[in-house]
Amino acid sequence: MRPLVSIVVPSYKTVAYIKETMDSILGQTYENLEVIVSDHSSPDGTWELLQPYAQDPRVQLFEQPRGGGAPANWTAATERATGEFLKLVCGDDTIDPTCVERQVDAMLAAPNAVVCASKRRIVNSHGEVLMASRGLGHLRGEVSGPQAVRAAILAGTNIFGEPGCVLLRREALQATGGWDDRFPYVLDLHTYCNVLQHGSFVAVDEVLAAFRLNASQWTIALSQQQSEQVVGFHHKVAEETPAC
């Protein structure tokens, strides 16, 4: 039977965190899932540390050749997914035990929904909580896709959160061409906004994931380009979404 949920894990140089990430995924209360890990030829031992997880029948491990940065690895992992719903969890983040169950329930209760998100904790490289609850803005329950996009643009930030606290309808993601890296710093937010042109958004008002601030993240290297990319992205979305 095809799993209902695909959890894809792009990893790169996450040897210090990947075990915690994988254990959080495999410890979900929701069990009808597959886990696809794509390691981007990490030189730090991440690939070797992942090997024992291949013994779990839900887990598939792949090694992605170097090149293309994070967008290439996100795409490589996602293209192997088969589930109706898709969650991407970066190799240094974690999801709470009931995260997938709560989000699947929310999506099944809203047949027109293409994106579901919850709040998340922000933690540092040691796992210490820097912010106990972040995300969603004023969004609650099911709202139209354009309404959710407008809320994000007006907030000037990613109110949906990083992929670990988001569940996507995979068919809708495919229909938009997958992860959109034209503005790499807002890769996730840009993609959500594309997908939300195809259906509604559901907000689960609970903290169900943790996002780790890590100095080695690929986004840190883009700091000089961030402002320019965010401005360009906002202009693009304003043109494509009515009343933004």
Short mmCIF file of C-alpha atoms in Angstrom, two decimals:
data_model
loop_
_atom_site.label_atom_id
_atom_site.label_comp_id
_atom_site.label_asym_id
_atom_site.label_seq_id
_atom_site.Cartn_x
_atom_site.Cartn_y
_atom_site.Cartn_z
CA MET A 1 0.00 0.00 0.00
CA ARG A 2 1.33 3.40 -0.96
CA PRO A 3 2.12 5.56 2.09
CA LEU A 4 -0.12 8.57 2.55
CA VAL A 5 2.74 10.80 3.71
CA SER A 6 6.26 11.21 2.37
CA ILE A 7 8.80 12.80 4.67
CA VAL A 8 11.87 13.87 2.71
CA VAL A 9 15.10 14.74 4.48
CA PRO A 10 17.78 16.65 2.55
CA SER A 11 20.98 16.51 4.57
CA TYR A 12 24.39 18.10 4.22
CA LYS A 13 27.09 18.20 6.88
CA THR A 14 24.59 17.51 9.67
CA VAL A 15 26.48 14.81 11.53
CA ALA A 16 25.87 16.61 14.83
CA TYR A 17 22.09 16.68 14.36
CA ILE A 18 20.93 14.02 11.90
CA LYS A 19 20.29 11.34 14.54
CA GLU A 20 17.98 13.67 16.49
CA THR A 21 16.21 14.59 13.24
CA MET A 22 15.70 10.97 12.16
CA ASP A 23 14.59 9.81 15.59
CA SER A 24 11.98 12.57 15.71
CA ILE A 25 10.63 11.49 12.32
CA LEU A 26 10.55 7.76 13.06
CA GLY A 27 8.95 8.44 16.44
CA GLN A 28 5.78 9.89 14.90
CA THR A 29 2.40 8.72 16.18
CA TYR A 30 1.32 8.62 12.53
CA GLU A 31 2.80 5.53 10.88
CA ASN A 32 1.55 5.41 7.26
CA LEU A 33 4.61 7.18 5.91
CA GLU A 34 7.81 6.78 3.96
CA VAL A 35 11.07 8.54 4.81
CA ILE A 36 13.40 9.51 1.98
CA VAL A 37 16.83 10.82 2.93
CA SER A 38 19.02 12.49 0.32
CA ASP A 39 22.50 13.27 1.60
CA HIS A 40 24.40 15.79 -0.51
CA SER A 41 27.74 13.93 -0.38
CA SER A 42 28.49 15.18 3.12
CA PRO A 43 32.20 14.99 3.96
CA ASP A 44 31.64 14.96 7.74
CA GLY A 45 30.32 11.44 8.37
CA THR A 46 26.60 12.21 7.99
CA TRP A 47 26.16 9.49 5.34
CA GLU A 48 27.86 6.89 7.50
CA LEU A 49 25.76 7.81 10.53
CA LEU A 50 22.59 7.38 8.47
CA GLN A 51 23.29 3.76 7.47
CA PRO A 52 21.63 2.01 10.46
CA TYR A 53 18.35 3.72 9.62
CA ALA A 54 18.15 1.74 6.37
CA GLN A 55 17.07 -1.24 8.48
CA ASP A 56 13.70 0.46 9.01
CA PRO A 57 11.44 -0.56 6.09
CA ARG A 58 10.02 2.96 5.94
CA VAL A 59 13.43 4.52 5.22
CA GLN A 60 15.21 4.94 1.88
CA LEU A 61 18.71 6.41 1.77
CA PHE A 62 20.21 8.11 -1.28
CA GLU A 63 23.49 9.92 -1.84
CA GLN A 64 23.16 13.01 -4.02
CA PRO A 65 26.26 14.12 -6.00
CA ARG A 66 27.63 17.53 -5.08
CA GLY A 67 26.44 20.57 -6.99
CA GLY A 68 23.36 22.75 -7.18
CA GLY A 69 23.26 23.63 -3.49
CA ALA A 70 20.27 23.11 -1.22
CA PRO A 71 17.64 23.54 -3.99
CA ALA A 72 19.10 20.59 -5.91
CA ASN A 73 19.05 18.35 -2.86
CA TRP A 74 15.51 19.39 -1.87
CA THR A 75 14.36 18.58 -5.41
CA ALA A 76 16.21 15.25 -5.54
CA ALA A 77 14.59 14.10 -2.31
CA THR A 78 11.14 15.34 -3.29
CA GLU A 79 11.16 13.69 -6.72
CA ARG A 80 11.44 10.28 -5.06
CA ALA A 81 8.32 10.82 -2.92
CA THR A 82 5.14 8.86 -3.63
CA GLY A 83 2.74 9.96 -0.88
CA GLU A 84 -0.31 12.17 -1.26
CA PHE A 85 1.16 14.57 1.28
CA LEU A 86 4.77 15.73 1.56
CA LYS A 87 6.81 17.15 4.42
CA LEU A 88 10.43 18.24 4.02
CA VAL A 89 12.49 18.15 7.20
CA CYS A 90 16.00 19.55 6.95
CA GLY A 91 18.73 17.40 8.45
CA ASP A 92 19.18 19.59 11.52
CA ASP A 93 15.53 20.22 12.44
CA THR A 94 13.02 18.09 14.36
CA ILE A 95 9.29 17.46 14.44
CA ASP A 96 7.23 16.69 17.54
CA PRO A 97 5.70 13.19 17.89
CA THR A 98 2.16 14.25 16.91
CA CYS A 99 3.17 16.68 14.14
CA VAL A 100 2.29 14.51 11.14
CA GLU A 101 -0.87 13.11 12.73
CA ARG A 102 -2.25 16.55 13.60
CA GLN A 103 -1.45 17.99 10.18
CA VAL A 104 -2.81 15.01 8.25
CA ASP A 105 -6.06 15.23 10.22
CA ALA A 106 -6.29 18.94 9.38
CA MET A 107 -5.69 18.34 5.67
CA LEU A 108 -8.18 15.47 5.46
CA ALA A 109 -10.80 17.67 7.13
CA ALA A 110 -10.22 20.37 4.48
CA PRO A 111 -10.27 18.65 1.06
CA ASN A 112 -9.43 21.88 -0.79
CA ALA A 113 -6.33 22.55 1.31
CA VAL A 114 -2.92 22.32 -0.36
CA VAL A 115 -0.75 23.69 2.46
CA CYS A 116 -0.97 23.11 6.21
CA ALA A 117 1.33 24.67 8.79
CA SER A 118 1.79 24.78 12.54
CA LYS A 119 3.82 26.96 14.85
CA ARG A 120 7.41 26.04 15.68
CA ARG A 121 10.09 26.57 18.31
CA ILE A 122 13.35 28.29 17.42
CA VAL A 123 16.38 26.60 18.97
CA ASN A 124 20.13 27.20 18.80
CA SER A 125 22.84 24.75 17.76
CA HIS A 126 22.76 23.21 21.26
CA GLY A 127 18.99 22.69 21.21
CA GLU A 128 18.33 25.50 23.68
CA VAL A 129 15.00 27.22 23.06
CA LEU A 130 15.38 30.80 21.84
CA MET A 131 11.69 31.30 21.04
CA ALA A 132 9.00 28.94 22.32
CA SER A 133 6.33 29.73 19.74
CA ARG A 134 6.56 31.39 16.35
CA GLY A 135 4.51 31.49 13.17
CA LEU A 136 1.06 31.69 11.56
CA GLY A 137 0.50 35.37 12.32
CA HIS A 138 -3.25 35.85 12.69
CA LEU A 139 -4.14 32.87 10.51
CA ARG A 140 -6.35 30.24 12.13
CA GLY A 141 -8.23 27.32 10.62
CA GLU A 142 -8.84 27.16 6.87
CA VAL A 143 -8.44 30.28 4.75
CA SER A 144 -8.21 30.80 1.00
CA GLY A 145 -4.82 30.52 -0.66
CA PRO A 146 -4.70 34.19 -1.79
CA GLN A 147 -5.73 35.32 1.71
CA ALA A 148 -2.87 33.33 3.24
CA VAL A 149 -0.39 34.73 0.70
CA ARG A 150 -1.55 38.30 1.41
CA ALA A 151 -1.08 37.72 5.14
CA ALA A 152 2.52 36.60 4.56
CA ILE A 153 3.32 39.54 2.29
CA LEU A 154 1.81 42.06 4.69
CA ALA A 155 3.72 40.49 7.59
CA GLY A 156 6.96 40.77 5.60
CA THR A 157 8.11 37.41 6.90
CA ASN A 158 7.56 33.68 6.45
CA ILE A 159 4.54 33.19 8.71
CA PHE A 160 4.10 29.62 7.41
CA GLY A 161 7.52 28.60 8.70
CA GLU A 162 10.30 26.34 7.54
CA PRO A 163 9.35 23.11 5.72
CA GLY A 164 9.51 20.99 8.87
CA CYS A 165 6.37 22.63 10.23
CA VAL A 166 4.56 22.55 6.85
CA LEU A 167 2.66 19.75 5.10
CA LEU A 168 2.06 20.07 1.35
CA ARG A 169 -0.29 18.29 -1.02
CA ARG A 170 2.31 16.73 -3.30
CA GLU A 171 0.18 16.93 -6.46
CA ALA A 172 -0.19 20.69 -6.01
CA LEU A 173 3.55 21.06 -5.46
CA GLN A 174 4.22 19.13 -8.66
CA ALA A 175 1.69 21.25 -10.57
CA THR A 176 3.69 24.39 -9.77
CA GLY A 177 7.03 22.89 -10.82
CA GLY A 178 8.32 21.94 -7.37
CA TRP A 179 10.67 23.95 -5.16
CA ASP A 180 11.08 27.40 -6.73
CA ASP A 181 14.65 28.63 -6.29
CA ARG A 182 14.47 31.82 -8.34
CA PHE A 183 14.86 33.66 -5.02
CA PRO A 184 16.98 31.14 -3.06
CA TYR A 185 16.73 32.92 0.30
CA VAL A 186 12.93 32.54 0.24
CA LEU A 187 12.91 29.14 -1.48
CA ASP A 188 10.34 27.70 0.93
CA LEU A 189 8.08 30.76 1.15
CA HIS A 190 8.14 31.28 -2.61
CA THR A 191 7.12 27.67 -3.15
CA TYR A 192 4.28 27.87 -0.60
CA CYS A 193 2.91 30.95 -2.34
CA ASN A 194 3.00 29.17 -5.69
CA VAL A 195 1.18 26.15 -4.29
CA LEU A 196 -1.42 28.34 -2.57
CA GLN A 197 -2.63 29.48 -5.98
CA HIS A 198 -4.11 25.96 -6.27
CA GLY A 199 -6.10 25.69 -3.04
CA SER A 200 -6.58 26.77 0.54
CA PHE A 201 -4.35 26.97 3.61
CA VAL A 202 -4.96 25.33 7.00
CA ALA A 203 -3.37 26.65 10.18
CA VAL A 204 -2.89 24.26 13.11
CA ASP A 205 -2.51 26.50 16.15
CA GLU A 206 0.01 24.31 17.97
CA VAL A 207 3.80 24.18 18.28
CA LEU A 208 4.69 20.95 16.45
CA ALA A 209 8.26 21.39 15.20
CA ALA A 210 11.63 22.94 15.99
CA PHE A 211 13.79 24.98 13.64
CA ARG A 212 17.48 25.11 14.46
CA LEU A 213 19.56 28.24 13.93
CA ASN A 214 22.86 26.84 12.74
CA ALA A 215 25.81 28.94 11.58
CA SER A 216 26.61 26.45 8.82
CA GLN A 217 23.19 26.71 7.16
CA TRP A 218 23.25 27.51 3.46
CA THR A 219 21.01 30.55 4.01
CA ILE A 220 23.66 32.26 6.15
CA ALA A 221 25.95 32.37 3.12
CA LEU A 222 23.32 34.35 1.25
CA SER A 223 23.13 37.18 3.79
CA GLN A 224 24.36 39.85 1.37
CA GLN A 225 21.69 38.90 -1.16
CA GLN A 226 18.77 38.53 1.24
CA SER A 227 17.33 42.03 1.03
CA GLU A 228 17.44 42.14 -2.76
CA GLN A 229 15.85 38.71 -3.07
CA VAL A 230 13.05 39.44 -0.61
CA VAL A 231 12.15 42.68 -2.40
CA GLY A 232 12.13 40.92 -5.77
CA PHE A 233 10.01 38.10 -4.39
CA HIS A 234 7.46 40.49 -2.87
CA HIS A 235 7.10 42.32 -6.18
CA LYS A 236 6.57 39.05 -8.03
CA VAL A 237 3.90 37.79 -5.62
CA ALA A 238 2.13 41.16 -5.62
CA GLU A 239 1.86 40.96 -9.40
CA GLU A 240 0.55 37.38 -9.37
CA THR A 241 -1.84 37.49 -6.41
CA PRO A 242 -4.87 39.79 -6.58
CA ALA A 243 -5.10 42.50 -3.90
CA CYS A 244 -1.63 41.80 -2.44
#
